[in-house]
CSV table of C-alpha atoms in Angstrom, one decimal:
chain,number,residue,atom,x,y,z
A,24,MET,CA,-41.0,-17.0,-111.6
A,25,ALA,CA,-38.6,-16.3,-108.9
A,26,LYS,CA,-39.6,-17.2,-105.4
A,27,LYS,CA,-40.3,-14.2,-103.2
A,28,LYS,CA,-37.9,-13.8,-100.4
A,29,ASN,CA,-39.6,-13.4,-96.9
A,30,LYS,CA,-37.9,-10.7,-94.9
A,31,LYS,CA,-38.7,-10.5,-91.1
A,32,VAL,CA,-37.6,-7.4,-89.2
A,33,ILE,CA,-37.1,-7.8,-85.5
A,34,ARG,CA,-36.9,-4.7,-83.4
A,35,TYR,CA,-34.7,-4.7,-80.4
A,36,ARG,CA,-35.6,-2.8,-77.2
A,37,ARG,CA,-33.4,0.2,-76.5
A,38,ARG,CA,-31.2,-0.1,-73.5
A,39,LEU,CA,-32.4,2.1,-70.7
A,40,ASN,CA,-29.8,4.7,-69.8
A,41,THR,CA,-30.2,5.7,-66.2
A,42,ASN,CA,-29.3,9.3,-65.5
A,43,VAL,CA,-28.1,9.5,-61.9
A,44,GLY,CA,-28.2,13.3,-61.9
A,45,ILE,CA,-31.9,13.4,-62.7
A,46,ILE,CA,-32.7,10.9,-59.9
A,47,ILE,CA,-30.7,13.0,-57.4
A,48,PHE,CA,-32.4,16.2,-58.5
A,49,ALA,CA,-35.8,14.5,-58.2
A,50,ILE,CA,-35.1,13.3,-54.7
A,51,ILE,CA,-33.9,16.8,-53.7
A,52,PHE,CA,-37.0,18.4,-55.3
A,53,ILE,CA,-39.3,16.0,-53.4
A,54,TYR,CA,-37.4,16.7,-50.1
A,55,LEU,CA,-37.6,20.5,-50.6
A,56,ALA,CA,-41.3,20.3,-51.5
A,57,PHE,CA,-42.0,18.2,-48.4
A,58,SER,CA,-40.0,20.6,-46.2
A,59,VAL,CA,-41.8,23.7,-47.6
A,60,TYR,CA,-45.2,21.9,-47.1
A,61,THR,CA,-44.5,20.9,-43.5
A,62,TYR,CA,-43.1,24.4,-42.7
A,63,MET,CA,-46.2,26.0,-44.1
A,64,LYS,CA,-48.5,23.7,-42.2
A,65,LYS,CA,-46.6,23.9,-39.0
A,66,GLU,CA,-47.9,26.4,-36.4
A,67,LYS,CA,-45.5,29.3,-36.2
A,68,VAL,CA,-43.9,30.1,-32.8
A,69,GLN,CA,-44.2,33.8,-32.2
A,70,PHE,CA,-41.8,35.5,-29.9
A,71,TYR,CA,-41.8,38.7,-27.7
A,72,GLU,CA,-38.8,40.9,-26.9
A,73,VAL,CA,-38.6,41.7,-23.2
A,74,VAL,CA,-38.6,45.5,-22.5
A,75,GLU,CA,-38.5,47.6,-19.4
A,76,GLY,CA,-41.8,49.0,-18.5
A,77,ASN,CA,-44.4,49.4,-15.8
A,78,ILE,CA,-48.1,48.8,-15.1
A,79,VAL,CA,-50.0,51.7,-13.7
A,80,ASN,CA,-53.3,51.2,-12.0
A,81,ASP,CA,-54.9,54.5,-12.6
A,82,SER,CA,-58.4,55.9,-12.2
A,83,GLN,CA,-59.9,58.9,-14.0
A,84,HIS,CA,-61.8,61.6,-12.1
A,85,THR,CA,-63.4,65.0,-12.9
A,86,GLY,CA,-63.0,67.7,-10.3
A,87,ILE,CA,-63.7,71.3,-9.6
A,88,ILE,CA,-60.8,73.8,-9.4
A,89,LEU,CA,-60.9,76.2,-6.5
A,90,ARG,CA,-58.6,79.2,-6.2
A,91,ASP,CA,-58.1,82.5,-4.4
A,92,GLU,CA,-60.1,84.6,-6.9
A,93,MET,CA,-61.2,88.2,-6.7
A,94,VAL,CA,-63.9,89.3,-9.1
A,95,GLN,CA,-63.5,92.9,-10.3
A,96,THR,CA,-66.5,94.9,-11.4
A,97,ALA,CA,-66.8,97.8,-13.9
A,98,GLU,CA,-66.4,101.2,-12.3
A,99,ASP,CA,-68.7,102.9,-14.8
A,100,THR,CA,-70.8,102.2,-17.9
A,101,GLY,CA,-69.0,102.2,-21.2
A,102,TYR,CA,-67.1,100.3,-23.9
A,103,ILE,CA,-64.4,98.1,-22.5
A,104,ASN,CA,-60.9,97.5,-23.9
A,105,TYR,CA,-58.3,95.2,-22.3
A,106,TYR,CA,-54.6,95.6,-22.0
A,107,VAL,CA,-53.6,92.4,-20.3
A,108,ARG,CA,-54.1,88.9,-21.9
A,109,GLU,CA,-55.8,86.0,-20.2
A,110,GLY,CA,-53.5,84.1,-17.9
A,111,LYS,CA,-50.9,86.8,-17.7
A,112,ARG,CA,-49.6,88.0,-14.3
A,113,ALA,CA,-50.2,91.7,-13.4
A,114,ALA,CA,-48.4,93.7,-10.7
A,115,ILE,CA,-50.1,96.2,-8.5
A,116,GLY,CA,-51.0,99.3,-10.6
A,117,THR,CA,-50.8,97.5,-13.9
A,118,ARG,CA,-53.3,98.9,-16.5
A,119,ILE,CA,-55.9,96.1,-16.9
A,120,TYR,CA,-58.6,97.7,-19.0
A,121,SER,CA,-60.2,101.0,-20.0
A,122,ILE,CA,-63.8,102.3,-20.1
A,123,ASP,CA,-64.7,104.5,-23.0
A,124,GLN,CA,-67.9,106.2,-21.8
A,125,THR,CA,-68.6,108.2,-25.0
A,126,GLY,CA,-67.6,105.6,-27.6
A,127,SER,CA,-65.1,107.9,-29.1
A,128,LEU,CA,-62.3,105.3,-28.9
A,129,ALA,CA,-64.4,102.7,-30.6
A,130,ALA,CA,-65.3,105.3,-33.3
A,131,PHE,CA,-61.6,106.2,-33.8
A,132,LEU,CA,-60.6,102.5,-34.2
A,133,ALA,CA,-63.5,102.1,-36.7
A,134,ASP,CA,-62.4,105.2,-38.7
A,135,ASN,CA,-58.8,104.0,-38.8
A,136,PRO,CA,-58.9,100.4,-39.9
A,137,ASP,CA,-55.2,100.5,-40.9
A,138,ALA,CA,-54.4,101.1,-37.3
A,139,ASN,CA,-55.8,97.8,-36.2
A,140,ALA,CA,-52.9,95.4,-35.5
A,141,SER,CA,-53.1,91.8,-36.6
A,142,LEU,CA,-52.3,88.6,-34.7
A,143,THR,CA,-48.6,88.0,-34.0
A,144,ASP,CA,-46.8,84.7,-34.3
A,145,ALA,CA,-47.0,84.3,-30.6
A,146,ASN,CA,-50.8,84.8,-30.7
A,147,MET,CA,-51.2,82.2,-33.4
A,148,THR,CA,-49.0,79.7,-31.4
A,149,ASP,CA,-51.2,80.1,-28.3
A,150,ILE,CA,-54.4,79.6,-30.3
A,151,LYS,CA,-53.0,76.5,-31.9
A,152,ARG,CA,-51.9,75.2,-28.5
A,153,GLN,CA,-55.4,75.6,-27.1
A,154,LEU,CA,-57.0,73.8,-30.1
A,155,SER,CA,-54.4,71.0,-29.9
A,156,SER,CA,-55.0,70.5,-26.2
A,157,PHE,CA,-58.7,70.4,-26.7
A,158,SER,CA,-58.6,67.9,-29.5
A,159,LEU,CA,-56.4,65.5,-27.4
A,160,SER,CA,-58.9,65.4,-24.6
A,161,TYR,CA,-62.2,65.6,-26.5
A,162,THR,CA,-64.8,62.9,-26.1
A,163,ASP,CA,-68.4,62.9,-27.3
A,164,ARG,CA,-69.5,62.7,-23.7
A,165,LEU,CA,-68.2,66.2,-23.2
A,166,PHE,CA,-69.6,67.7,-26.4
A,167,ASP,CA,-70.8,70.8,-24.6
A,168,GLU,CA,-67.2,71.9,-24.0
A,169,ILE,CA,-67.0,72.8,-27.7
A,170,TYR,CA,-69.1,75.9,-26.9
A,171,ASP,CA,-66.8,76.9,-24.1
A,172,LEU,CA,-63.9,76.6,-26.4
A,173,GLN,CA,-65.6,78.7,-29.1
A,174,HIS,CA,-66.2,81.5,-26.6
A,175,THR,CA,-62.7,81.3,-25.2
A,176,LEU,CA,-61.1,81.5,-28.7
A,177,GLU,CA,-63.4,84.3,-29.8
A,178,ALA,CA,-62.5,86.3,-26.8
A,179,ALA,CA,-58.8,85.5,-27.2
A,180,VAL,CA,-58.7,86.7,-30.8
A,181,LEU,CA,-60.5,89.9,-30.0
A,182,GLU,CA,-58.2,90.5,-27.0
A,183,TYR,CA,-55.0,89.8,-28.9
A,184,VAL,CA,-56.0,92.3,-31.6
A,185,ASN,CA,-57.2,94.8,-29.1
A,186,PHE,CA,-53.9,94.5,-27.0
A,187,ASN,CA,-51.7,94.8,-30.1
A,188,THR,CA,-53.7,97.8,-31.4
A,189,LEU,CA,-53.9,99.8,-28.1
A,190,GLY,CA,-50.3,99.1,-27.3
A,191,SER,CA,-49.1,100.8,-30.5
A,192,LEU,CA,-51.7,103.6,-30.5
A,193,ASP,CA,-51.3,105.2,-27.1
A,194,ALA,CA,-49.4,108.2,-28.4
A,195,LEU,CA,-51.8,108.7,-31.4
A,196,ILE,CA,-54.9,108.4,-29.2
A,197,GLU,CA,-53.5,111.0,-26.8
A,198,GLN,CA,-52.9,113.4,-29.7
A,199,THR,CA,-56.5,113.2,-30.8
A,200,GLY,CA,-57.8,114.2,-27.4
A,201,ILE,CA,-59.9,111.1,-26.8
A,202,THR,CA,-60.5,110.6,-23.1
A,203,PHE,CA,-61.3,107.3,-21.4
A,204,GLN,CA,-61.0,105.9,-17.9
A,205,GLN,CA,-58.1,103.5,-17.3
A,206,VAL,CA,-58.5,100.9,-14.5
A,207,ARG,CA,-55.5,99.3,-12.8
A,208,ALA,CA,-54.9,96.2,-10.8
A,209,PRO,CA,-55.6,96.7,-7.0
A,210,VAL,CA,-53.3,93.8,-6.1
A,211,SER,CA,-50.9,91.6,-8.0
A,212,GLY,CA,-52.2,88.4,-9.5
A,213,VAL,CA,-53.0,86.4,-12.6
A,214,VAL,CA,-55.7,87.9,-14.8
A,215,SER,CA,-58.6,85.9,-16.1
A,216,TYR,CA,-61.8,87.0,-17.9
A,217,SER,CA,-63.9,83.9,-17.3
A,218,ILE,CA,-66.6,84.5,-14.7
A,219,ASP,CA,-68.8,81.5,-13.7
A,220,GLY,CA,-70.1,82.2,-10.2
A,221,TYR,CA,-67.9,79.6,-8.5
A,222,GLU,CA,-65.5,82.3,-7.4
A,223,GLY,CA,-65.2,82.3,-3.6
A,224,MET,CA,-66.4,78.7,-3.2
A,225,THR,CA,-64.6,76.7,-0.5
A,226,PRO,CA,-64.1,72.9,-0.3
A,227,SER,CA,-66.6,72.6,2.6
A,228,GLN,CA,-69.3,74.1,0.4
A,229,ILE,CA,-69.1,71.4,-2.3
A,230,THR,CA,-72.1,69.2,-2.9
A,231,GLU,CA,-73.0,66.6,-5.5
A,232,ALA,CA,-74.9,69.3,-7.4
A,233,SER,CA,-71.8,71.3,-7.9
A,234,PHE,CA,-70.6,68.7,-10.5
A,235,ASP,CA,-73.8,69.0,-12.6
A,236,ARG,CA,-72.5,70.7,-15.7
A,237,SER,CA,-75.9,70.8,-17.5
A,238,GLY,CA,-76.5,74.3,-16.4
A,239,TYR,CA,-72.9,75.5,-16.1
A,240,ALA,CA,-71.9,78.6,-18.0
A,241,LYS,CA,-69.1,81.1,-17.8
A,242,ALA,CA,-69.3,84.7,-19.0
A,243,ILE,CA,-66.4,86.2,-21.0
A,244,THR,CA,-66.6,89.9,-21.6
A,245,LYS,CA,-65.3,90.7,-25.0
A,246,ALA,CA,-63.1,93.7,-25.9
A,247,GLY,CA,-65.2,96.5,-27.4
A,248,GLN,CA,-68.4,95.4,-25.7
A,249,LEU,CA,-70.7,97.8,-23.9
A,250,ILE,CA,-70.9,97.0,-20.2
A,251,GLU,CA,-73.0,98.4,-17.3
A,252,LYS,CA,-71.5,99.8,-14.1
A,253,ASP,CA,-70.8,97.1,-11.4
A,254,ALA,CA,-70.9,94.3,-14.0
A,255,PRO,CA,-68.1,91.7,-13.5
A,256,VAL,CA,-65.4,92.3,-16.0
A,257,TYR,CA,-62.4,90.2,-14.9
A,258,LYS,CA,-60.9,88.4,-11.9
A,259,LEU,CA,-57.5,88.3,-10.3
A,260,VAL,CA,-56.0,85.0,-8.9
A,261,SER,CA,-53.7,86.3,-6.1
A,262,SER,CA,-52.1,83.0,-5.0
A,263,ASP,CA,-50.3,80.1,-6.7
A,264,HIS,CA,-52.0,77.7,-4.3
A,265,TRP,CA,-55.0,75.9,-5.8
A,266,SER,CA,-57.1,72.8,-5.2
A,267,ILE,CA,-59.1,70.2,-7.0
A,268,VAL,CA,-62.1,68.7,-5.2
A,269,PHE,CA,-63.6,65.5,-6.7
A,270,PRO,CA,-66.3,62.9,-5.7
A,271,MET,CA,-65.1,59.7,-4.2
A,272,SER,CA,-66.7,56.2,-4.5
A,273,GLN,CA,-66.3,53.5,-1.9
A,274,GLU,CA,-63.6,52.0,-4.1
A,275,ASP,CA,-61.7,55.3,-4.1
A,276,ILE,CA,-61.9,55.5,-0.4
A,277,GLU,CA,-60.4,52.1,0.0
A,278,ARG,CA,-57.7,52.8,-2.7
A,279,TYR,CA,-56.6,56.3,-1.4
A,280,GLY,CA,-57.4,55.9,2.3
A,281,GLY,CA,-54.4,56.6,4.5
A,282,LYS,CA,-52.5,58.4,1.7
A,283,SER,CA,-51.3,61.9,2.1
A,284,GLN,CA,-50.0,62.4,-1.4
A,285,LEU,CA,-51.2,61.2,-4.9
A,286,ASN,CA,-49.5,61.1,-8.2
A,287,VAL,CA,-51.7,63.1,-10.6
A,288,ARG,CA,-51.6,63.2,-14.4
A,289,PHE,CA,-53.3,65.8,-16.7
A,290,ASN,CA,-53.4,64.3,-20.2
A,291,THR,CA,-54.6,67.5,-21.9
A,292,ASN,CA,-51.7,69.5,-20.6
A,293,ASP,CA,-49.2,66.6,-20.8
A,294,LEU,CA,-48.4,67.3,-17.1
A,295,GLU,CA,-47.7,64.9,-14.3
A,296,THR,CA,-47.1,66.0,-10.7
A,297,THR,CA,-47.6,65.1,-7.0
A,298,ALA,CA,-50.3,66.7,-5.0
A,299,ASP,CA,-51.1,66.7,-1.2
A,300,PHE,CA,-54.3,64.7,-0.6
A,301,ALA,CA,-57.0,64.7,2.0
A,302,MET,CA,-60.5,63.3,2.3
A,303,ILE,CA,-63.1,65.9,3.2
A,304,THR,CA,-66.9,65.9,3.8
A,305,GLY,CA,-69.0,68.2,1.7
A,306,SER,CA,-72.0,70.2,2.9
A,307,ASP,CA,-74.2,67.4,1.7
A,308,GLY,CA,-72.4,64.9,4.0
A,309,LYS,CA,-70.8,63.0,1.2
A,310,PRO,CA,-67.1,62.1,0.9
A,311,TYR,CA,-64.8,64.1,-1.5
A,312,GLY,CA,-61.1,64.1,-2.2
A,313,GLN,CA,-59.1,67.3,-2.1
A,314,LEU,CA,-55.8,67.7,-4.0
A,315,ASP,CA,-53.7,70.7,-3.1
A,316,PHE,CA,-51.1,72.2,-5.5
A,317,ASP,CA,-48.5,75.0,-5.2
A,318,GLN,CA,-47.6,75.3,-8.8
A,319,TYR,CA,-49.1,75.1,-12.4
A,320,MET,CA,-52.0,77.3,-11.4
A,321,VAL,CA,-51.5,79.5,-14.5
A,322,GLN,CA,-52.0,76.5,-16.8
A,323,PHE,CA,-55.6,76.0,-15.5
A,324,VAL,CA,-56.6,79.6,-14.7
A,325,SER,CA,-59.3,79.5,-17.4
A,326,GLU,CA,-60.7,76.2,-16.3
A,327,ARG,CA,-63.2,75.3,-13.7
A,328,PHE,CA,-63.7,71.6,-14.3
A,329,VAL,CA,-60.7,69.4,-15.0
A,330,THR,CA,-60.3,65.7,-15.9
A,331,PHE,CA,-57.3,63.9,-14.4
A,332,GLU,CA,-55.9,60.5,-13.6
A,333,VAL,CA,-54.6,59.3,-10.3
A,334,ASP,CA,-51.8,56.8,-10.4
A,335,SER,CA,-52.4,54.8,-7.2
A,336,GLU,CA,-49.8,52.2,-7.9
A,337,ARG,CA,-46.8,52.3,-10.2
A,338,VAL,CA,-44.4,49.4,-10.4
A,339,GLU,CA,-41.2,49.4,-12.4
A,340,GLY,CA,-39.6,46.3,-13.9
A,341,LEU,CA,-39.7,44.2,-17.0
A,342,LYS,CA,-42.9,44.0,-19.0
A,343,ILE,CA,-44.0,40.6,-20.5
A,344,PRO,CA,-47.3,39.4,-21.9
A,345,VAL,CA,-49.6,37.2,-19.7
A,346,SER,CA,-49.8,34.6,-22.5
A,347,ALA,CA,-46.0,34.0,-22.2
A,348,VAL,CA,-46.2,32.8,-18.6
A,349,THR,CA,-46.5,29.1,-17.6
A,350,ASP,CA,-46.0,26.9,-14.5
A,351,LYS,CA,-43.3,24.2,-14.1
A,352,MET,CA,-42.5,21.7,-11.4
A,353,PHE,CA,-39.0,21.3,-10.0
A,354,TYR,CA,-37.1,19.2,-7.4
A,355,LEU,CA,-35.9,21.0,-4.3
A,356,VAL,CA,-32.3,20.3,-3.3
A,357,PRO,CA,-30.7,21.8,-0.2
A,358,VAL,CA,-28.1,24.5,-1.1
A,359,SER,CA,-25.4,22.8,1.1
A,360,TYR,CA,-25.3,19.8,-1.3
A,361,LEU,CA,-24.0,21.8,-4.3
A,362,VAL,CA,-20.5,20.8,-5.3
A,363,PRO,CA,-18.4,24.0,-5.0
A,364,GLY,CA,-16.0,25.2,-7.6
A,365,GLY,CA,-15.6,24.5,-11.3
A,366,SER,CA,-17.5,26.0,-14.2
A,367,THR,CA,-20.3,23.3,-14.1
A,368,THR,CA,-22.7,23.1,-11.3
A,369,GLY,CA,-23.9,19.8,-10.0
A,370,PHE,CA,-24.3,17.3,-7.2
A,371,LEU,CA,-22.7,14.0,-6.0
A,372,LYS,CA,-25.2,11.2,-6.8
A,373,GLU,CA,-24.9,7.8,-5.1
A,374,VAL,CA,-24.3,5.1,-7.7
A,375,TYR,CA,-24.6,1.4,-6.8
A,376,SER,CA,-22.6,-1.4,-8.5
A,377,ALA,CA,-21.1,-4.8,-7.7
A,378,GLU,CA,-18.0,-3.1,-6.4
A,379,GLY,CA,-20.0,-1.1,-3.9
A,380,THR,CA,-21.5,2.4,-3.5
A,381,THR,CA,-19.7,5.4,-5.1
A,382,ALA,CA,-20.5,9.1,-5.4
A,383,GLU,CA,-20.6,10.3,-9.0
A,384,PHE,CA,-20.8,13.9,-10.1
A,385,VAL,CA,-23.8,14.8,-12.2
A,386,PRO,CA,-24.3,18.2,-13.7
A,387,ALA,CA,-27.6,20.0,-13.0
A,388,THR,CA,-29.1,23.2,-14.3
A,389,ILE,CA,-30.3,25.5,-11.5
A,390,TYR,CA,-33.5,27.4,-12.4
A,391,TYR,CA,-34.0,29.3,-9.1
A,392,SER,CA,-32.7,29.4,-5.6
A,393,THR,CA,-33.8,30.5,-2.2
A,394,ASP,CA,-31.8,30.8,1.0
A,395,THR,CA,-32.3,27.0,1.7
A,396,ASP,CA,-33.0,25.3,-1.6
A,397,TYR,CA,-32.1,25.1,-5.3
A,398,TYR,CA,-34.7,24.3,-7.9
A,399,ILE,CA,-33.5,21.7,-10.5
A,400,ASP,CA,-35.2,20.0,-13.4
A,401,MET,CA,-37.4,17.0,-12.9
A,402,GLY,CA,-38.1,16.1,-16.5
A,403,ASP,CA,-37.6,12.7,-18.2
A,404,GLN,CA,-34.0,13.7,-19.2
A,405,ALA,CA,-33.2,15.1,-15.8
A,406,PRO,CA,-30.0,13.8,-14.2
A,407,LEU,CA,-31.7,13.2,-10.8
A,408,LYS,CA,-34.9,11.3,-10.3
A,409,SER,CA,-37.2,10.9,-7.4
A,410,GLY,CA,-35.7,8.4,-4.9
A,411,ASP,CA,-32.1,9.1,-5.8
A,412,TYR,CA,-29.7,9.9,-3.1
A,413,ILE,CA,-27.1,12.7,-3.2
A,414,VAL,CA,-24.2,13.2,-0.9
A,415,LYS,CA,-23.0,16.4,0.8
A,416,PRO,CA,-19.4,17.3,-0.3
A,417,ASP,CA,-16.8,16.3,2.4
A,418,SER,CA,-19.5,14.7,4.5
A,419,SER,CA,-21.3,11.4,4.8
A,420,GLU,CA,-24.7,13.1,5.0
A,421,ARG,CA,-27.2,12.0,2.4
A,422,TYR,CA,-30.4,13.5,0.9
A,423,GLN,CA,-33.1,11.8,-1.0
A,424,ILE,CA,-34.6,13.6,-4.0
A,425,GLY,CA,-38.3,13.9,-3.7
A,426,ARG,CA,-39.5,17.3,-2.5
A,427,THR,CA,-41.1,19.4,-5.3
A,428,ASP,CA,-42.4,22.9,-5.9
A,429,SER,CA,-43.7,24.9,-8.9
A,430,LEU,CA,-42.4,28.1,-10.4
A,431,LYS,CA,-43.9,30.6,-12.7
A,432,GLY,CA,-41.8,31.4,-15.7
A,433,VAL,CA,-41.4,31.8,-19.5
A,434,TYR,CA,-39.5,30.1,-22.3
A,435,ASN,CA,-36.4,31.9,-23.3
A,436,ILE,CA,-35.3,31.2,-26.9
A,437,ASN,CA,-32.1,33.3,-27.2
A,438,LYS,CA,-30.1,30.1,-27.9
A,439,GLY,CA,-32.5,28.7,-30.5
A,440,TYR,CA,-34.3,26.3,-28.2
A,441,ALA,CA,-36.8,26.8,-25.3
A,442,VAL,CA,-35.2,27.3,-21.9
A,443,PHE,CA,-37.4,27.9,-18.9
A,444,LYS,CA,-36.7,31.1,-16.9
A,445,GLN,CA,-38.2,31.8,-13.6
A,446,ILE,CA,-40.0,35.1,-13.0
A,447,GLU,CA,-41.4,37.1,-10.0
A,448,ILE,CA,-44.6,38.9,-10.8
A,449,LEU,CA,-44.8,42.4,-9.2
A,450,LYS,CA,-48.0,43.7,-10.8
A,451,SER,CA,-50.5,42.6,-13.5
A,452,ASN,CA,-53.4,43.6,-15.6
A,453,ASP,CA,-55.4,41.8,-18.2
A,454,GLU,CA,-52.6,41.8,-20.8
A,455,TYR,CA,-49.2,42.2,-19.2
A,456,TYR,CA,-47.2,41.4,-16.1
A,457,THR,CA,-44.5,43.6,-14.6
A,458,ILE,CA,-41.8,41.3,-13.3
A,459,ARG,CA,-38.7,41.9,-11.2
A,460,LYS,CA,-35.6,42.6,-13.1
A,461,GLY,CA,-32.0,41.7,-12.2
A,462,MET,CA,-32.9,38.3,-10.8
A,463,ASP,CA,-30.4,35.5,-10.7
A,464,TYR,CA,-31.4,32.9,-13.4
A,465,GLY,CA,-34.0,35.3,-14.6
A,466,LEU,CA,-34.7,37.5,-17.7
A,467,TYR,CA,-33.0,40.6,-19.0
A,468,VAL,CA,-34.0,43.4,-21.3
A,469,TYR,CA,-34.1,42.4,-25.0
A,470,ASP,CA,-34.3,38.7,-24.2
A,471,HIS,CA,-36.6,36.8,-26.7
A,472,ILE,CA,-39.3,34.7,-25.1
A,473,VAL,CA,-42.1,32.6,-26.5
A,474,LEU,CA,-45.3,34.7,-26.8
A,475,ASN,CA,-47.6,31.8,-26.1
A,476,ALA,CA,-46.0,29.3,-23.6
A,477,GLU,CA,-48.6,26.6,-24.5
A,478,THR,CA,-47.2,26.2,-28.0
A,479,VAL,CA,-43.7,24.9,-27.0
A,480,TYR,CA,-42.1,22.5,-24.6
A,481,GLU,CA,-38.8,22.6,-22.7
A,482,GLY,CA,-35.8,22.1,-25.0
A,483,GLU,CA,-37.8,22.4,-28.3
A,484,LEU,CA,-35.8,23.9,-31.2
A,485,ILE,CA,-37.2,27.3,-32.2
A,486,TYR,CA,-36.5,28.9,-35.5
A,487,GLN,CA,-37.0,32.7,-35.2
């Protein structure tokens, strides 16, 4: 029997082939992953774009409107119809309303429904304007004004229809033989149909109770309504001069004291104007403010109480957030030591060596200046340190660096890194500063600044 041959198979390890491309790709991937991770974890620096603006310290008041008002009463009993709309100016002799003693005119209009005119586009525009104005100024605190608006709009719609109808039916009514009494304006003035009992009140008669609106009501006689003789039916405002009287607190007295004019803003009418101002004493001995106007009376002819704002202080400048402002310390250097000429500003610093003392020019960034001093950096990388001496150009006079002062400013990031810019605050509130514009070494409109100054440091790179 043949001897079995012993075969032994030895496996050799494969040679490891290193792929350089995969290694490079892995390194790049790890680097990118780390960069994304650190970017996501890093607190983002938010910026603010500088804009022109102002801060207005205003206060809101509610006052009583006083005018030269003449209440006209009905000359007889009958059904009333109007010819002039609320707030329109009427000349002497203008037909204001008519009295139908028998009711024949009302019967004629009822028997001829096709003769009744509808609202015109101008009428609808005026009604929409009143609704829009009311909605802009409405607050729950003045809920009772809704009822005044309801009565005003109801009267306006009836008046518009009545005016449009009577204006087109004069000839036809005359042909039917219907007779009615026509009443004309005794003087020229603006017509209003709101009667509230405050007509004829003078500023000296004002008391604190005058501003209690819980019992206030105004009567508006509607077209077609039966009225009694001597009942008030409309009033004429014969002068464009009108006043607003409002209560004043001790703070108001201190704020407005000594002023003869105030800037007044009516938000409901989108109106801003200047009024003559005086402080008066009411019949109850309390202080009140009086604002006098010579225009815009027509816009408020239907109102007795009006809410307005007084702009006691208005400052124009650049508007920046309070959070963007910080303080920074600087060295003070006399202006006479600046090296004149050249595109780079700097000073001559004394340098000591074995060969002796020499003056070496060192550039320095100026952050602010006064008539006597420049403000320069005093950080770790600053070219001048406390105790260094600088030399006045063309002179042997020396000055030792040491005096310091602080400035308020923000970090400008237009160049991609944080640069301190000095500011001068003109006015402030809880959220914003108004700062002076056009300052040397200062900010300009559309500059980008760090929103929160505490999140960066001078010279830090900022990615916007």
